Coordinates of C-alpha atoms and ligand atoms in Angstrom, one line a residue:
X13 CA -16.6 9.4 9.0
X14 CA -14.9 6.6 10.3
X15 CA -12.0 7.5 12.8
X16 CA -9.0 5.5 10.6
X17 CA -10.2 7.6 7.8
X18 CA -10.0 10.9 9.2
X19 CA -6.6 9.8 10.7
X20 CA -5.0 8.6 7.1
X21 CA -6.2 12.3 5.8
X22 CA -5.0 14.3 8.1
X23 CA -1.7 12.8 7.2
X24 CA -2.2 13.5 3.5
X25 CA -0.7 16.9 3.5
X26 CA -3.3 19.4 1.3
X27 CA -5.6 18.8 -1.6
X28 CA -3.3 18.0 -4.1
X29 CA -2.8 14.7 -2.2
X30 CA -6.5 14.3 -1.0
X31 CA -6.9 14.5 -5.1
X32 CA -4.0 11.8 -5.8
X33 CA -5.5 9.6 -2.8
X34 CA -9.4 10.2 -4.5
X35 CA -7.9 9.7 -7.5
X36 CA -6.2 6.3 -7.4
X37 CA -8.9 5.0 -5.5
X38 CA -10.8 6.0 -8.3
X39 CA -8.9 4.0 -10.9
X40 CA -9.0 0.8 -8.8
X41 CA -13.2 1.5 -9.0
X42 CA -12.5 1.4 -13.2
X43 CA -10.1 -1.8 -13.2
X44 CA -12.5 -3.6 -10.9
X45 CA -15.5 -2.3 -13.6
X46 CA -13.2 -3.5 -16.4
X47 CA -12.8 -7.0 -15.2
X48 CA -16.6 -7.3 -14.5
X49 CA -17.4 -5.5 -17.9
X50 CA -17.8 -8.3 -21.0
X51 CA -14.4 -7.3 -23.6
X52 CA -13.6 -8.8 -26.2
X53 CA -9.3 -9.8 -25.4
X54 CA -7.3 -8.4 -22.2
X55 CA -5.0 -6.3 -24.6
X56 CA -7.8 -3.9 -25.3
X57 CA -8.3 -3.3 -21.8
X58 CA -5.7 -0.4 -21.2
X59 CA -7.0 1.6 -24.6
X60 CA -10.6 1.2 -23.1
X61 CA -9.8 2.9 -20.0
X62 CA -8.7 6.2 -21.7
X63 CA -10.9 6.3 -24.8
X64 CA -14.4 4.5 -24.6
X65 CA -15.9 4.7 -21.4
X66 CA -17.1 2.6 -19.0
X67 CA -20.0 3.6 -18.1
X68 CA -22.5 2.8 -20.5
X69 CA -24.4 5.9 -21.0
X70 CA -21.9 8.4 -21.3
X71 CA -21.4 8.4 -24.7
X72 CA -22.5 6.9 -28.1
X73 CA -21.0 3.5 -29.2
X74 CA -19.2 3.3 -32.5
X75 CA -21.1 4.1 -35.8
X76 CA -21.8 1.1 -38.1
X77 CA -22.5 1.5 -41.6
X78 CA -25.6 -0.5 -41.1
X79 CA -27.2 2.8 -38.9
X80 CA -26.7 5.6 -41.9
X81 CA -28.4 6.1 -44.6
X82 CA -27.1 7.6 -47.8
X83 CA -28.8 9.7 -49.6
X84 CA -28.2 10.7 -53.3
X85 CA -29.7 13.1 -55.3
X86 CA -29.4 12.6 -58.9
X87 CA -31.3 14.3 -62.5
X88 CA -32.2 11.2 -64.8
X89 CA -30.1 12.5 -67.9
X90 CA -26.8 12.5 -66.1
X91 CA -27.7 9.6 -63.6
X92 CA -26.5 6.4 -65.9
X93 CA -23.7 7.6 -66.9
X94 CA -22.6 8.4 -63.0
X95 CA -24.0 5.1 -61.8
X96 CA -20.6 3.5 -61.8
X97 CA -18.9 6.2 -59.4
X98 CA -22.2 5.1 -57.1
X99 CA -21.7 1.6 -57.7
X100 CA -18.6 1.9 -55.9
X101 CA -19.0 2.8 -52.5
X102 CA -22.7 1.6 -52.7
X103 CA -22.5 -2.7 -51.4
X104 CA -25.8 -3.6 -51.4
X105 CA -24.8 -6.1 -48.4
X106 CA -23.5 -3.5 -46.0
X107 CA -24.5 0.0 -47.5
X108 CA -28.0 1.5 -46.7
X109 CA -28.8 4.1 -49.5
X110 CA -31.3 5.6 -51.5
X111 CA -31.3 7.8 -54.6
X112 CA -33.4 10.6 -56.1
X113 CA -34.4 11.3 -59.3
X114 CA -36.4 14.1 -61.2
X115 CA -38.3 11.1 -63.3
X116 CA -37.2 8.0 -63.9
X117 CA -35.1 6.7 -66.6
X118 CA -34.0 2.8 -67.1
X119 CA -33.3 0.6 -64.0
X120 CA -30.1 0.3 -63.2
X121 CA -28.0 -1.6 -60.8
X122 CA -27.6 0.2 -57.4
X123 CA -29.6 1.6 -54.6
X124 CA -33.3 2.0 -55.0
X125 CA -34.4 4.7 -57.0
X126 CA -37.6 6.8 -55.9
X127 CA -38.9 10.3 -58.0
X128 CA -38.5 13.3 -55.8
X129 CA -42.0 14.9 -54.7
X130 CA -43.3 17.8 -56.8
X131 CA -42.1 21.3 -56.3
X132 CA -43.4 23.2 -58.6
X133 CA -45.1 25.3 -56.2
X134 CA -42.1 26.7 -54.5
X135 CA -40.9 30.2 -56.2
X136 CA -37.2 30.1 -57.3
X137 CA -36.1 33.5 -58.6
X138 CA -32.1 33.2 -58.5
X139 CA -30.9 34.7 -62.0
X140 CA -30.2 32.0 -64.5
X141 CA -29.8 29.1 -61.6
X142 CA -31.6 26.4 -62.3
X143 CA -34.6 25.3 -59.7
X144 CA -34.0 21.6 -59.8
X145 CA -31.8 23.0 -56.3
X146 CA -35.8 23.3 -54.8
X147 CA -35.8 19.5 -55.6
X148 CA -32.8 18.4 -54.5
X149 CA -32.9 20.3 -51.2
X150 CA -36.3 18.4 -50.4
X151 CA -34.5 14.9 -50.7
X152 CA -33.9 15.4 -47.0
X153 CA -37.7 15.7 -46.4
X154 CA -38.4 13.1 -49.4
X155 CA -36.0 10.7 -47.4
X156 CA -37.6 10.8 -44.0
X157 CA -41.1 10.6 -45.3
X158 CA -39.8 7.1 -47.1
X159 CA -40.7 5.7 -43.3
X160 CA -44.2 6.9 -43.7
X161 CA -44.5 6.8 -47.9
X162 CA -42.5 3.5 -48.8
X163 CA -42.5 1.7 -45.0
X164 CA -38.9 2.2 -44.7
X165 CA -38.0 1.2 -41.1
X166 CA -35.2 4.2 -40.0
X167 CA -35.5 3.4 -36.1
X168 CA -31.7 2.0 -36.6
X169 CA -30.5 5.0 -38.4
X170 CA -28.1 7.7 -36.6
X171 CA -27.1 9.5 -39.1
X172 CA -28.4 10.8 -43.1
X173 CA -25.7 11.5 -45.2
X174 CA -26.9 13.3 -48.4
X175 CA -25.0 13.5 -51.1
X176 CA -24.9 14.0 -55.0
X177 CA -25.1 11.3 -57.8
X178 CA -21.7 12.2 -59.2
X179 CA -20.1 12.4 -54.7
X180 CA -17.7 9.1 -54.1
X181 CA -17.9 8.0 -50.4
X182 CA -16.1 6.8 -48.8
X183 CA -18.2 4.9 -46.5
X184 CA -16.1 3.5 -43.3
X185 CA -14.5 6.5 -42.9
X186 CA -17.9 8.3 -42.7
X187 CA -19.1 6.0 -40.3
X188 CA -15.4 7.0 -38.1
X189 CA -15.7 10.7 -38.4
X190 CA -19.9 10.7 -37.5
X191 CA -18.6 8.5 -34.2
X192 CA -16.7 11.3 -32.8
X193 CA -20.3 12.8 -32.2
X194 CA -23.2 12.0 -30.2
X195 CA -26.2 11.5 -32.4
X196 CA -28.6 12.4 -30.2
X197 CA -27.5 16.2 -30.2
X198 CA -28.0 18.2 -33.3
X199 CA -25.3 18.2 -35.8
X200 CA -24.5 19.4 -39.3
X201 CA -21.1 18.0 -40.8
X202 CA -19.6 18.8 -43.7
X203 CA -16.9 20.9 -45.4
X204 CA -16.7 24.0 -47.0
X205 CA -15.5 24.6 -51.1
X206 CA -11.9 24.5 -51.6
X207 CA -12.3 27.7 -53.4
X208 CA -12.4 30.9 -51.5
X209 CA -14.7 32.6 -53.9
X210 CA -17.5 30.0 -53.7
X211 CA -17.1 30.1 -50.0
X212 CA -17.4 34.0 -50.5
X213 CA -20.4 34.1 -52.8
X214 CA -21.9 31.2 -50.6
X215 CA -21.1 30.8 -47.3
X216 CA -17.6 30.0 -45.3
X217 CA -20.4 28.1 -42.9
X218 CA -22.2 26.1 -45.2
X219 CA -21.6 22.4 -46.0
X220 CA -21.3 21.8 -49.8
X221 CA -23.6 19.8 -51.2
X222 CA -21.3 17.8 -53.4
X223 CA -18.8 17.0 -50.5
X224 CA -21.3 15.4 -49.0
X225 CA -22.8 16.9 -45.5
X226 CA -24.3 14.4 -42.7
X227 CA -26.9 15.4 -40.4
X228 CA -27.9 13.7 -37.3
X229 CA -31.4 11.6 -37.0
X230 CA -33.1 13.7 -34.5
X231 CA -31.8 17.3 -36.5
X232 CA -32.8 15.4 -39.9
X233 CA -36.6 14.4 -38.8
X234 CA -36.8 18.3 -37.3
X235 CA -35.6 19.8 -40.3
X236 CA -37.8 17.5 -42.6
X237 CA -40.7 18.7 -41.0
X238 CA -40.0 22.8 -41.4
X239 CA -37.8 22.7 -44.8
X240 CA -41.6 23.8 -46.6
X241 CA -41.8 27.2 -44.7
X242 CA -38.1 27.4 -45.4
X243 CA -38.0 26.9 -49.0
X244 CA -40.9 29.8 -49.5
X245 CA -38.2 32.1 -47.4
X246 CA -35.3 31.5 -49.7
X247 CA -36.4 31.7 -53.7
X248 CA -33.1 33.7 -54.0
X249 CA -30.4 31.7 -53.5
X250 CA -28.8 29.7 -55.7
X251 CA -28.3 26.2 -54.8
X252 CA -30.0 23.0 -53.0
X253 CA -27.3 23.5 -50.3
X254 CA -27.6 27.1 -49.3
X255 CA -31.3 26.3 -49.0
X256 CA -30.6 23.3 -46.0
X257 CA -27.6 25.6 -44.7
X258 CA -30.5 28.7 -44.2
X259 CA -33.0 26.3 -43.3
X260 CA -30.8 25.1 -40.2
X261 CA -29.4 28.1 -39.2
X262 CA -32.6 29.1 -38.7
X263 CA -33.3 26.1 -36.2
X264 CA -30.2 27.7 -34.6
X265 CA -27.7 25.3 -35.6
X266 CA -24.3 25.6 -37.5
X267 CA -22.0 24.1 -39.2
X268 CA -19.4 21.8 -37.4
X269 CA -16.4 21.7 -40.7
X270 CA -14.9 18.0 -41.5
X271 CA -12.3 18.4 -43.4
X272 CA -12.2 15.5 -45.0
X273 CA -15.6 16.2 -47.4
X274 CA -14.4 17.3 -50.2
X275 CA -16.2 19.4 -52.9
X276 CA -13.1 19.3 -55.3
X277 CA -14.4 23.2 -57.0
X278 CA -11.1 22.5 -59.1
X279 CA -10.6 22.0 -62.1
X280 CA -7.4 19.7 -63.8
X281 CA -5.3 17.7 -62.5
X282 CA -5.5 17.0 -58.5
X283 CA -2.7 15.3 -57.4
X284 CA -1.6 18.5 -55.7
X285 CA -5.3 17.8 -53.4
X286 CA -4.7 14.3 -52.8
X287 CA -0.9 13.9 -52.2
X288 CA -1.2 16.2 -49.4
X289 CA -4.5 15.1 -47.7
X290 CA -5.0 17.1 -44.3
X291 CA -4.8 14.6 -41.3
X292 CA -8.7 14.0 -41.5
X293 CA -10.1 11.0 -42.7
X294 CA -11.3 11.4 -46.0
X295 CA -14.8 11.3 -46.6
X296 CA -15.5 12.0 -49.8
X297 CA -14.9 13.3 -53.3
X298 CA -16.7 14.8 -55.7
X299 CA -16.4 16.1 -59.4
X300 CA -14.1 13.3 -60.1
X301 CA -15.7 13.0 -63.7
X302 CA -14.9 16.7 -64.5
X303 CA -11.3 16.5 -63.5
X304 CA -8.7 14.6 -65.2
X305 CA -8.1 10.9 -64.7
X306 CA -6.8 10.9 -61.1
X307 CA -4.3 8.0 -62.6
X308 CA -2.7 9.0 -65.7
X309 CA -3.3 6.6 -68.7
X310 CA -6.9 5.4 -67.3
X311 CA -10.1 6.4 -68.2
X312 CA -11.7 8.6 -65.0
X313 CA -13.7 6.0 -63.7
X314 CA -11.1 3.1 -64.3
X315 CA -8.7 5.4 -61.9
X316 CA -11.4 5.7 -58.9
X317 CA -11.7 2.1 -59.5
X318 CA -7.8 1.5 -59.2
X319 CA -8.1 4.1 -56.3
X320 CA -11.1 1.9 -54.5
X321 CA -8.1 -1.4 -54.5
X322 CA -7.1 0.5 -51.5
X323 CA -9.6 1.6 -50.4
X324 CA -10.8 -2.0 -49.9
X325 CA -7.8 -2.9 -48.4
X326 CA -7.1 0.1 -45.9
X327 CA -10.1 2.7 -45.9
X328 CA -8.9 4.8 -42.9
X329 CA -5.1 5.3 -44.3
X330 CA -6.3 6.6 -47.9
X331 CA -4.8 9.6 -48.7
X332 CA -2.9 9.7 -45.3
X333 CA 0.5 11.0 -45.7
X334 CA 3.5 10.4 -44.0
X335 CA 7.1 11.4 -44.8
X336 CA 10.5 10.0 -44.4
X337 CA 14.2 10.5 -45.6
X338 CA 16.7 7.9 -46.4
X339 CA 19.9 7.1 -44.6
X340 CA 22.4 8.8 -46.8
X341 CA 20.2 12.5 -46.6
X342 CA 19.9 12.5 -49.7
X343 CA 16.2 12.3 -50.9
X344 CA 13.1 13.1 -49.2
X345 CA 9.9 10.7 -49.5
X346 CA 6.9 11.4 -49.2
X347 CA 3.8 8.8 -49.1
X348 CA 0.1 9.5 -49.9
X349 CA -1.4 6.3 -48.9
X350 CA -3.3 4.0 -51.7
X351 CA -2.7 6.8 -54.3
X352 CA 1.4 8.0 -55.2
X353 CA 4.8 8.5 -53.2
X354 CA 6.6 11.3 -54.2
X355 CA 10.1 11.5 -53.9
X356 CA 12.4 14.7 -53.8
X357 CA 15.9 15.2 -53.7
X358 CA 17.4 16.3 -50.7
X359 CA 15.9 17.7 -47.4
X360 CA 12.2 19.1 -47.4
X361 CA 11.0 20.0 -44.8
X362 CA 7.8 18.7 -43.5
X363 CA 5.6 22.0 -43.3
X364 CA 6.4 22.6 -46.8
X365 CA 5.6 18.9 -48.1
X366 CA 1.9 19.7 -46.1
X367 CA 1.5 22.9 -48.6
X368 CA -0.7 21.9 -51.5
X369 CA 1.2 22.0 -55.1
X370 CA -1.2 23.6 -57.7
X371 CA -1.2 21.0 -60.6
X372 CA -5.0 22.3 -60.2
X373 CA -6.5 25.4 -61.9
X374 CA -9.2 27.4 -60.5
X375 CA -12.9 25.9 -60.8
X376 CA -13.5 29.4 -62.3
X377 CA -12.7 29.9 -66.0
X378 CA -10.7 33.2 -66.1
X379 CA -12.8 36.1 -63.3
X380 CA -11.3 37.9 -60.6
X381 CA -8.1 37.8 -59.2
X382 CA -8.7 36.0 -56.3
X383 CA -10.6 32.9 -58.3
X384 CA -7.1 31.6 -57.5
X385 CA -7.8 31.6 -54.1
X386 CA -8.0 28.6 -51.8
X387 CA -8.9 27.4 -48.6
X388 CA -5.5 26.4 -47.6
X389 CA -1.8 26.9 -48.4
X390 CA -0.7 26.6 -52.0
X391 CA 2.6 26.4 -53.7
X392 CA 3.6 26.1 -57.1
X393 CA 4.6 22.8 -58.9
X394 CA 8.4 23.0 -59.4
X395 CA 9.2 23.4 -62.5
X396 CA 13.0 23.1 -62.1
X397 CA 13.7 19.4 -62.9
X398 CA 16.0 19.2 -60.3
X399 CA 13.2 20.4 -57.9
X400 CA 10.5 18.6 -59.3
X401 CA 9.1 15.0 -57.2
X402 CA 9.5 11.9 -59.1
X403 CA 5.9 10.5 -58.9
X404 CA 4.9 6.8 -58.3
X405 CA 1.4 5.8 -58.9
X406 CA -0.6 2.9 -57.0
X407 CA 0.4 -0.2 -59.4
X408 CA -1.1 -2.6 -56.9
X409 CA -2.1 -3.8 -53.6
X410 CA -1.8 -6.8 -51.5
X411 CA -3.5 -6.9 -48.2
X412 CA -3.4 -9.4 -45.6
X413 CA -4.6 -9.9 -42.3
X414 CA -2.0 -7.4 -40.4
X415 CA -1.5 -5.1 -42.8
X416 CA -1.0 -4.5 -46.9
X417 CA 1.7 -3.5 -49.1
X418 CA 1.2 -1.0 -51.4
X419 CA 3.5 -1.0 -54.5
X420 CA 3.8 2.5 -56.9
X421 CA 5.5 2.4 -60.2
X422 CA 7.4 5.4 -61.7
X423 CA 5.8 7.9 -63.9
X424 CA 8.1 10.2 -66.0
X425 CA 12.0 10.5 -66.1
X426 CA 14.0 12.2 -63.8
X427 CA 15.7 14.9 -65.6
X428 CA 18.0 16.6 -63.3
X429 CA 22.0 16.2 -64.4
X430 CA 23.2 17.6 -60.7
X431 CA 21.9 14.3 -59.0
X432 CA 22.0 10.9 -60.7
X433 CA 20.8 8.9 -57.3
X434 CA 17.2 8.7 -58.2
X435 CA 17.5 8.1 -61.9
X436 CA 17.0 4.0 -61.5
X437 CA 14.2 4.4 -58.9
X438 CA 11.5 2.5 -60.5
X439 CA 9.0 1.0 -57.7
X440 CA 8.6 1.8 -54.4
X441 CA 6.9 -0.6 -51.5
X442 CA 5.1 0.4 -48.7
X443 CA 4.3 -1.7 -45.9
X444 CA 1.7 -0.7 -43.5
X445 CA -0.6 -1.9 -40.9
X446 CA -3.7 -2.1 -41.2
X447 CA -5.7 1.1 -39.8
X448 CA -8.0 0.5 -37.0
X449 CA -8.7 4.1 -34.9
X450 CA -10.8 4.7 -31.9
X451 CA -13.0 7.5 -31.2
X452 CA -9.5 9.0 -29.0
X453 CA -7.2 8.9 -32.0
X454 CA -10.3 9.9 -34.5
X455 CA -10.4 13.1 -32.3
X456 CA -6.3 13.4 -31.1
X457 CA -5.2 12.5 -35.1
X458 CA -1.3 12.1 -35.0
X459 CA 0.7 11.7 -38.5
X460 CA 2.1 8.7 -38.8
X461 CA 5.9 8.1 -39.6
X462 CA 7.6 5.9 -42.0
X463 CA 11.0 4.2 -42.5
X464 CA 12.9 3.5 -45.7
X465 CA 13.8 0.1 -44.7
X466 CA 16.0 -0.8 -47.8
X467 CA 16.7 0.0 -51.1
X468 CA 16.9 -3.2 -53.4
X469 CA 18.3 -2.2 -57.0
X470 CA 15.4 -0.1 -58.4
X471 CA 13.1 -0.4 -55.7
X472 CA 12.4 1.2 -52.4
X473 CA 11.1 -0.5 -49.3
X474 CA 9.1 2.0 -47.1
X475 CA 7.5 0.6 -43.7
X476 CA 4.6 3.4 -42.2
X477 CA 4.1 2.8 -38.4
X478 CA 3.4 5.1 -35.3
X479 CA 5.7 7.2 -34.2
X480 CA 7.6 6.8 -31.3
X481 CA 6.5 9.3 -28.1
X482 CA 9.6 12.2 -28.6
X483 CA 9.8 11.7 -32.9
X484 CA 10.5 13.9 -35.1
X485 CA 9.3 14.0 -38.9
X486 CA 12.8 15.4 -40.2
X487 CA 15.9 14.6 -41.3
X488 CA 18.8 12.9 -39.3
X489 CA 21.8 16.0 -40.4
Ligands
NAG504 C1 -32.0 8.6 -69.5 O1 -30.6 8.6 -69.6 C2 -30.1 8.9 -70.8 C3 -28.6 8.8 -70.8 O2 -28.2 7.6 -70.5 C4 -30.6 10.2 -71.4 O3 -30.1 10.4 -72.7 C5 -32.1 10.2 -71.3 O4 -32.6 11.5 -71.7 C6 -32.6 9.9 -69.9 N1 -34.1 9.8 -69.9 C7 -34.8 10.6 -69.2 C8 -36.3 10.4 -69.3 O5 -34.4 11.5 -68.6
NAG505 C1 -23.4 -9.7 -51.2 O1 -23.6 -10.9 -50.5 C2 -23.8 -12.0 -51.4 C3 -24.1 -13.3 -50.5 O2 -23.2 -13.4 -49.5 C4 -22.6 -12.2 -52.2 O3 -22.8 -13.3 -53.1 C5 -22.3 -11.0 -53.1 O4 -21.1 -11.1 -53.8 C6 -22.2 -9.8 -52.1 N1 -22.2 -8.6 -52.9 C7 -21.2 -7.7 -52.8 C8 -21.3 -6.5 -53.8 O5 -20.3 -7.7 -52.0
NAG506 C1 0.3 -11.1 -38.2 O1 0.7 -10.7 -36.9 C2 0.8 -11.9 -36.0 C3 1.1 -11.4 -34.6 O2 2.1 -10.3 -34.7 C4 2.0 -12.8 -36.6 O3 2.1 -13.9 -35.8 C5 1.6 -13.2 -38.0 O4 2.6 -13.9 -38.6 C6 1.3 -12.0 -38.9 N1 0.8 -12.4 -40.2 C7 1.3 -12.0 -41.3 C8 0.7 -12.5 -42.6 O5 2.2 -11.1 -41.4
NAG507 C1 20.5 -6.0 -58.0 O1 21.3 -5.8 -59.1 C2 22.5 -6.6 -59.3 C3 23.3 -6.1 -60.4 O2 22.5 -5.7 -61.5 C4 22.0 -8.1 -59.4 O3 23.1 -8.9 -59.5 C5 21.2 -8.5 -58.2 O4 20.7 -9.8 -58.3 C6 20.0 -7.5 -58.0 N1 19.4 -7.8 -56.8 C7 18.1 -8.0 -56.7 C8 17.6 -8.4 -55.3 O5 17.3 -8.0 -57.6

């Protein structure tokens, strides 16, 4: 070592120093790579340093859409009459997908259609199941031998998603939740059932089918080649799901839970699910033609349509609430992006506005006590009128460059005597920025706040934007 060297660290006094001295030399090492590195505008610089890394083979770039396939397993009877919910998410431009049938029925507009491979040889013995689950659990082995059967090129593809025919993606937020992993290892993503008796009879572990699970290329191609042997093991279980969930654990690998795949084993009205959407992206829903309308006065599919405005608009901030209180303390709002603001009178607390309100039943008719069970915390609807929300719905969306406004319109009256201040309410707006996270924030996830910026005659002006280092989501008393 040079002498100068030695001399400048004998005067750094102990390692703590040595580490600062190593340390900053370290971060001139990065700015110098940054400058020499191609990027796109110099205000990205500073997030790159601390999220995406330099060095190129560290980690995984981003996910595009155009490297996953989606996969949907449908039965012909019940397949035209769930095309539209497909036809949603599916964009022939952008969207790589292909579905499964059991035979095939009239063509339709949407992904390709292929007939599932015979399985009649596999035993299924599950009391009054049905063993159409066989077939849909080998649409992960039908879909990888499309690059051998139907010269399908998948050397692009990172990730399968499978899902059902009646599963609503939603697709750029898949592709954000698969980039906080590295494809190359194995990985199984998905989300349990809402209900905690399906998780029960099933498994707390396994990724239900309906939700949507994704599985990484190099897990997908292993377990395509030993889901035969597999499927002879398991004739007793029940479902196309449980079948891939034993198949995989027995290659070792488990479960790695997103919450934002949702099964939606409820039955009713949702609202209480999707006005108090956990900080996840959301990824999917499913069942959406067995619950009601999730817009009153539309058909079902009208309101996923209605839902898919902003979707279009804002895909990462669906469903993504925030919460704010107005000046005067004397109502609490609280915003479920793209879908209905709710707004309470006087001060709720934010833990308690996180709590799911059951305006859903139990997707078991009648049965055991804990049918009414759930995965997370549940409270009832109010039905106090002076405790009740009033509830806007999505009336429209206008997006721009920067950002969108979102404007919901009042449903119902507001039939409390004790407070009169939110009797005229009959819109509210919500500005927001448009959502753009990195792999950092995907990861770190931090609620957003929001302001009520004015109040103009009947209608409330509600900005969402980050909040600031030290903020708190409560109200100013
Ligand atoms: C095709 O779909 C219709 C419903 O639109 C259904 O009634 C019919 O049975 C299906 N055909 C086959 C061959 O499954
Ligand atoms: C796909 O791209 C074509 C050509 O650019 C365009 O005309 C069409 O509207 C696009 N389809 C969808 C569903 O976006
Ligand atoms: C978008 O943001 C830019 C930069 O902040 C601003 O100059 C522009 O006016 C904004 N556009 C709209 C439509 O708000
Ligand atoms: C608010 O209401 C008042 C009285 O009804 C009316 O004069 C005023 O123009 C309204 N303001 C707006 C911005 O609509």
């Amino acid at each position: 070592m040079h002498m100068t060297t030695i001399r400048v660290l004998c005067h750094l006094t102990g390692v703590k120093d040595l580490l600062l001295f190593l340390s900053t030399i370290f971060i001139f090492y990065l700015l110098y790579l940054l400058r020499h590195l191609p990027i796109p505008t110099a205000t990205t610089a500073v997030t790159t340093i601390t999220t995406a890394t330099p060095f190129p083979c560290a980690a995984t770039a981003p996910v595009s859409l155009s490297q996953i396939l989606f996969s949907v397993a449908g039965s012909s009877p019940s397949f035209p009459r769930r095309t539209p919910y497909l036809n949603l998410w599916y964009n022939p431009n952008s969207t790589n997908a292909v579905v499964f049938l059991d035979r095939p029925n009239r063509s339709l507009p949407g992904p390709p259609v292929f007939i599932s491979s015979d399985t009649s040889r596999f035993p299924y013995t599950f009391p009054s199941g049905r063993r159409s689950a066989i077939r849909v659990a080998r649409v992960v082995k039908d879909t990888l031998d499309l690059e051998l059967k139907s010269n399908f090129d998948f050397s692009d593809i990172r990730w399968f998603v499978f899902g059902d025919d009646d599963t609503v993606f939603f697709v750029d937020n898949v592709a954000r939740i698969l980039s906080k992993y590295d494809d190359r290892k194995w990985y199984y993503i998905g989300c349990h059932s809402e209900s905690y008796e399906q998780n029960e009879k099933h498994s707390f572990d396994m990724a239900f089918g309906g939700g949507g699970f994704a599985i990484s290329a190099p897990l997908a191609r292993v377990l395509a080649r030993v889901l035969d042997s597999c499927l002879f093991r398991y004739p007793h279980l029940y479902g196309s799901d449980a079948r891939i969930f034993a198949c995989l654990a027995e290659l070792g690998v488990s479960l790695t839970h997103e919450l934002g795949f949702h099964q939606v084993d409820v039955r009713g009205d949702i609202f209480g699910m999707l006005s108090a959407h956990p900080l996840a992206s959301a990824a999917s829903l499913h069942h959406l033609d067995t619950v009601d309308p999730i817009f009153p006065g539309m058909s079902k599919i009208q309101a996923v349509e209605h839902l898919f405005e902003a979707v279009r608009a804002d895909s990462a901030r669906i469903l993504q609430q925030s919460v704010c209180y107005d000046h005067s303390n004397v109502f609490t709002v609280s915003v479920a992006w793209g879908y209905a603001v709710q707004v309470f009178q006087g001060n709720r607390l934010l833990p308690d506005l996180l709590q799911l309100q059951r305006t859903f039943r139990p997707w078991r008719r009648g049965g055991k006590v804990f049918s009414s069970h759930y995965m997370f915390n549940t409270k009832d609807f109010p039905s106090d009128p002076c405790e009740m929300p009033v509830i806007f719905y999505l009336n429209s969306v206008l997006s721009h460059t920067n950002g969108s406004w979102t404007t919901y319109t009042r449903h119902g009256a507001w039939n409390c005597e004790r407070n009169t201040a939110m009797k005229e309410l009959v819109n509210v707006k919500v500005f927001s920025g448009r959502l753009d996270f990195d792999v950092g924030q995907l990861k770190a996830p931090r609620r957003h706040c929001c302001d009520i910026s004015s109040r103009v005659n009947e209608t409330l002006v509600i900005g969402i934007r980050e909040c600031g280092e030290d903020e708190l989501i409560r109200m100013q008393t």
